[in-house]
Amino acid sequence: MQAKDKAHWQSLFSHFCSRTANEEEEIAHKLLGEQFRGQLGLLHSLFKAALYDDHLSRWFVLEGFRSLFALVGTNGQGIGTSSLSQWVHACDALELPDQQREQLDSFIDQLYKDIDKEMGEFLNCEGSGLYLLQSSCNHSCIPNAEASFPDNNFLLHLNALSDISPGQEICISYLDFCQRDRSRHSRHKILRENYLFVCSCSKCMSQMDEPDITSEEEEGEAEGETEGDEMEDEMTDV
């Protein structure tokens, strides 16, 4: 908004997807839902008061602001440079026996869950950036590349996770490591609400016969079964 060459930056912004809904799939971005109406209205007012510019008037009307919000929400890349994320990546690179790998992965999963209760999902995110080339990469639940910030700054590196043949599409995952392990239904719910599409990658297609149930519900059912078992044990003891 404060750049001297506003036409140049408007041209760059036009390369990013900024739709607020996918009419074909009947999906609307979750940030524009009824539950966020009040916050969005307040942000719109503050945005206009702080940054209004006649040359960029399209972004300051409510619909334009919603479109701008969707642009950042859909294309923004979390800039993760926390020491914890660096440690987890180093752990992933370790060559360990299966049992030790399983124990380490279990420890890391629990660590993230415990920290999530205090920090929320932005643990490894210290900002959000728009990267023109990276935003052109489509999603796959089994990506062949990933974005990283090995220099602990805003410079994004796109690294191959497997051999990529000439002409093969480069796909990253819009889901974090833990989300990729969730059920197909859970992954689709996150992608629909945040990125306005239904994934049809090879992993999702292979899991088409799975029940339409979210991972949270699966965990809830497991907890219910455990509680039931404990209750039976207690009754038996009595």
PDB file of C-alpha atoms in Angstrom, residues 54-179:
ATOM      1  CA  ASP A  54      -7.389   6.684  -4.135  1.00  0.00           C
ATOM      2  CA  HIS A  55      -5.197   4.656  -6.485  1.00  0.00           C
ATOM      3  CA  LEU A  56      -6.160   1.448  -4.640  1.00  0.00           C
ATOM      4  CA  SER A  57      -9.811   2.217  -3.998  1.00  0.00           C
ATOM      5  CA  ARG A  58     -10.925  -1.236  -5.225  1.00  0.00           C
ATOM      6  CA  TRP A  59      -9.374  -2.845  -2.140  1.00  0.00           C
ATOM      7  CA  PHE A  60     -11.094  -0.477   0.290  1.00  0.00           C
ATOM      8  CA  VAL A  61     -14.747  -1.197  -0.555  1.00  0.00           C
ATOM      9  CA  LEU A  62     -16.067  -4.072   1.566  1.00  0.00           C
ATOM     10  CA  GLU A  63     -16.162  -6.621  -1.253  1.00  0.00           C
ATOM     11  CA  GLY A  64     -12.645  -5.669  -2.347  1.00  0.00           C
ATOM     12  CA  PHE A  65     -11.405  -5.993   1.224  1.00  0.00           C
ATOM     13  CA  ARG A  66     -13.012  -9.440   1.504  1.00  0.00           C
ATOM     14  CA  SER A  67     -11.257 -10.399  -1.728  1.00  0.00           C
ATOM     15  CA  LEU A  68      -7.921  -9.110  -0.382  1.00  0.00           C
ATOM     16  CA  PHE A  69      -8.443 -11.039   2.838  1.00  0.00           C
ATOM     17  CA  ALA A  70      -9.180 -14.209   0.850  1.00  0.00           C
ATOM     18  CA  LEU A  71      -6.083 -13.580  -1.289  1.00  0.00           C
ATOM     19  CA  VAL A  72      -3.830 -13.571   1.768  1.00  0.00           C
ATOM     20  CA  GLY A  73      -5.708 -16.460   3.407  1.00  0.00           C
ATOM     21  CA  THR A  74      -5.499 -18.643   0.308  1.00  0.00           C
ATOM     22  CA  ASN A  75      -2.010 -17.775  -0.934  1.00  0.00           C
ATOM     23  CA  GLY A  76      -0.157 -16.738   2.205  1.00  0.00           C
ATOM     24  CA  GLN A  77       2.791 -18.907   3.183  1.00  0.00           C
ATOM     25  CA  GLY A  78       3.457 -19.111   6.906  1.00  0.00           C
ATOM     26  CA  ILE A  79       7.050 -18.060   7.562  1.00  0.00           C
ATOM     27  CA  GLY A  80       8.207 -20.649  10.053  1.00  0.00           C
ATOM     28  CA  THR A  81      11.642 -20.166  11.527  1.00  0.00           C
ATOM     29  CA  SER A  82      11.198 -21.370  15.101  1.00  0.00           C
ATOM     30  CA  SER A  83      13.952 -23.380  16.731  1.00  0.00           C
ATOM     31  CA  LEU A  84      11.438 -26.148  17.477  1.00  0.00           C
ATOM     32  CA  SER A  85      10.566 -26.624  13.809  1.00  0.00           C
ATOM     33  CA  GLN A  86      14.287 -26.765  12.974  1.00  0.00           C
ATOM     34  CA  TRP A  87      14.767 -29.437  15.656  1.00  0.00           C
ATOM     35  CA  VAL A  88      11.815 -31.483  14.346  1.00  0.00           C
ATOM     36  CA  HIS A  89      13.233 -31.357  10.808  1.00  0.00           C
ATOM     37  CA  ALA A  90      16.594 -32.523  12.148  1.00  0.00           C
ATOM     38  CA  CYS A  91      14.824 -35.403  13.931  1.00  0.00           C
ATOM     39  CA  ASP A  92      13.064 -36.354  10.682  1.00  0.00           C
ATOM     40  CA  ALA A  93      16.451 -36.671   8.985  1.00  0.00           C
ATOM     41  CA  LEU A  94      17.797 -39.117  11.580  1.00  0.00           C
ATOM     42  CA  GLU A  95      18.218 -42.747  10.544  1.00  0.00           C
ATOM     43  CA  LEU A  96      16.701 -44.728  13.406  1.00  0.00           C
ATOM     44  CA  PRO A  97      15.480 -48.296  14.002  1.00  0.00           C
ATOM     45  CA  ASP A  98      11.719 -48.616  13.514  1.00  0.00           C
ATOM     46  CA  GLN A  99      10.934 -48.818  17.221  1.00  0.00           C
ATOM     47  CA  GLN A 100      12.991 -45.723  18.076  1.00  0.00           C
ATOM     48  CA  ARG A 101      11.472 -43.843  15.126  1.00  0.00           C
ATOM     49  CA  GLU A 102       8.002 -44.709  16.351  1.00  0.00           C
ATOM     50  CA  GLN A 103       8.827 -43.572  19.895  1.00  0.00           C
ATOM     51  CA  LEU A 104      10.346 -40.301  18.671  1.00  0.00           C
ATOM     52  CA  ASP A 105       7.407 -39.543  16.375  1.00  0.00           C
ATOM     53  CA  SER A 106       4.996 -40.264  19.207  1.00  0.00           C
ATOM     54  CA  PHE A 107       6.927 -37.932  21.511  1.00  0.00           C
ATOM     55  CA  ILE A 108       6.927 -35.127  18.914  1.00  0.00           C
ATOM     56  CA  ASP A 109       3.199 -35.538  18.228  1.00  0.00           C
ATOM     57  CA  GLN A 110       2.429 -35.302  21.942  1.00  0.00           C
ATOM     58  CA  LEU A 111       4.788 -32.338  22.336  1.00  0.00           C
ATOM     59  CA  TYR A 112       2.951 -30.440  19.594  1.00  0.00           C
ATOM     60  CA  LYS A 113      -0.428 -31.286  21.134  1.00  0.00           C
ATOM     61  CA  ASP A 114       0.692 -30.043  24.558  1.00  0.00           C
ATOM     62  CA  ILE A 115       2.162 -26.825  23.156  1.00  0.00           C
ATOM     63  CA  ASP A 116      -0.889 -26.313  20.933  1.00  0.00           C
ATOM     64  CA  LYS A 117      -3.055 -25.979  24.049  1.00  0.00           C
ATOM     65  CA  GLU A 118      -1.006 -22.928  25.034  1.00  0.00           C
ATOM     66  CA  MET A 119       0.165 -21.489  21.722  1.00  0.00           C
ATOM     67  CA  GLY A 120      -2.444 -22.441  19.143  1.00  0.00           C
ATOM     68  CA  GLU A 121      -1.703 -23.504  15.578  1.00  0.00           C
ATOM     69  CA  PHE A 122       0.714 -20.623  14.887  1.00  0.00           C
ATOM     70  CA  LEU A 123       3.533 -22.179  16.884  1.00  0.00           C
ATOM     71  CA  ASN A 124       5.976 -22.276  13.956  1.00  0.00           C
ATOM     72  CA  CYS A 125       4.572 -19.261  12.116  1.00  0.00           C
ATOM     73  CA  GLU A 126       6.194 -15.877  12.661  1.00  0.00           C
ATOM     74  CA  GLY A 127       4.383 -14.116   9.850  1.00  0.00           C
ATOM     75  CA  SER A 128       2.807 -14.706   6.468  1.00  0.00           C
ATOM     76  CA  GLY A 129       4.295 -13.896   3.072  1.00  0.00           C
ATOM     77  CA  LEU A 130       3.111 -13.919  -0.535  1.00  0.00           C
ATOM     78  CA  TYR A 131       5.541 -15.753  -2.831  1.00  0.00           C
ATOM     79  CA  LEU A 132       4.668 -15.586  -6.516  1.00  0.00           C
ATOM     80  CA  LEU A 133       6.380 -18.798  -7.677  1.00  0.00           C
ATOM     81  CA  GLN A 134       5.627 -20.870  -4.572  1.00  0.00           C
ATOM     82  CA  SER A 135       1.938 -19.940  -4.729  1.00  0.00           C
ATOM     83  CA  SER A 136       1.815 -21.519  -8.211  1.00  0.00           C
ATOM     84  CA  CYS A 137       2.458 -24.965  -6.709  1.00  0.00           C
ATOM     85  CA  ASN A 138      -0.627 -27.113  -6.347  1.00  0.00           C
ATOM     86  CA  HIS A 139      -1.381 -29.247  -3.313  1.00  0.00           C
ATOM     87  CA  SER A 140      -0.921 -32.961  -2.770  1.00  0.00           C
ATOM     88  CA  CYS A 141      -1.361 -34.945   0.449  1.00  0.00           C
ATOM     89  CA  ILE A 142       1.819 -36.789  -0.615  1.00  0.00           C
ATOM     90  CA  PRO A 143       3.915 -33.847  -1.862  1.00  0.00           C
ATOM     91  CA  ASN A 144       7.129 -34.165  -3.830  1.00  0.00           C
ATOM     92  CA  ALA A 145       8.450 -30.808  -2.568  1.00  0.00           C
ATOM     93  CA  GLU A 146       8.219 -28.604   0.507  1.00  0.00           C
ATOM     94  CA  ALA A 147       8.804 -24.980   1.428  1.00  0.00           C
ATOM     95  CA  SER A 148      11.296 -24.249   4.187  1.00  0.00           C
ATOM     96  CA  PHE A 149      13.203 -21.371   5.751  1.00  0.00           C
ATOM     97  CA  PRO A 150      16.636 -22.859   6.531  1.00  0.00           C
ATOM     98  CA  ASP A 151      18.320 -19.458   6.850  1.00  0.00           C
ATOM     99  CA  ASN A 152      15.913 -18.373   9.611  1.00  0.00           C
ATOM    100  CA  ASN A 153      14.724 -15.349   7.640  1.00  0.00           C
ATOM    101  CA  PHE A 154      11.991 -14.584   5.087  1.00  0.00           C
ATOM    102  CA  LEU A 155      13.811 -16.257   2.150  1.00  0.00           C
ATOM    103  CA  LEU A 156      11.825 -19.313   1.076  1.00  0.00           C
ATOM    104  CA  HIS A 157      13.527 -22.453  -0.211  1.00  0.00           C
ATOM    105  CA  LEU A 158      11.576 -25.038  -2.207  1.00  0.00           C
ATOM    106  CA  ASN A 159      13.193 -28.449  -1.780  1.00  0.00           C
ATOM    107  CA  ALA A 160      12.408 -31.729  -3.531  1.00  0.00           C
ATOM    108  CA  LEU A 161      11.298 -34.567  -1.256  1.00  0.00           C
ATOM    109  CA  SER A 162      11.708 -37.174  -3.977  1.00  0.00           C
ATOM    110  CA  ASP A 163      13.017 -37.446  -7.519  1.00  0.00           C
ATOM    111  CA  ILE A 164      11.016 -35.208  -9.881  1.00  0.00           C
ATOM    112  CA  SER A 165      11.052 -36.129 -13.552  1.00  0.00           C
ATOM    113  CA  PRO A 166      11.104 -33.523 -16.355  1.00  0.00           C
ATOM    114  CA  GLY A 167       7.522 -32.392 -16.960  1.00  0.00           C
ATOM    115  CA  GLN A 168       6.254 -33.793 -13.642  1.00  0.00           C
ATOM    116  CA  GLU A 169       4.199 -31.347 -11.602  1.00  0.00           C
ATOM    117  CA  ILE A 170       5.821 -29.941  -8.466  1.00  0.00           C
ATOM    118  CA  CYS A 171       3.348 -30.275  -5.603  1.00  0.00           C
ATOM    119  CA  ILE A 172       3.633 -29.064  -2.037  1.00  0.00           C
ATOM    120  CA  SER A 173       1.276 -29.758   0.841  1.00  0.00           C
ATOM    121  CA  TYR A 174      -0.984 -26.996   2.124  1.00  0.00           C
ATOM    122  CA  LEU A 175      -1.361 -29.109   5.278  1.00  0.00           C
ATOM    123  CA  ASP A 176       1.172 -29.360   8.058  1.00  0.00           C
ATOM    124  CA  PHE A 177       2.903 -32.626   8.934  1.00  0.00           C
ATOM    125  CA  CYS A 178       0.332 -33.680  11.539  1.00  0.00           C
ATOM    126  CA  GLN A 179      -2.670 -32.726   9.392  1.00  0.00           C
TER     127      GLN A 179
END
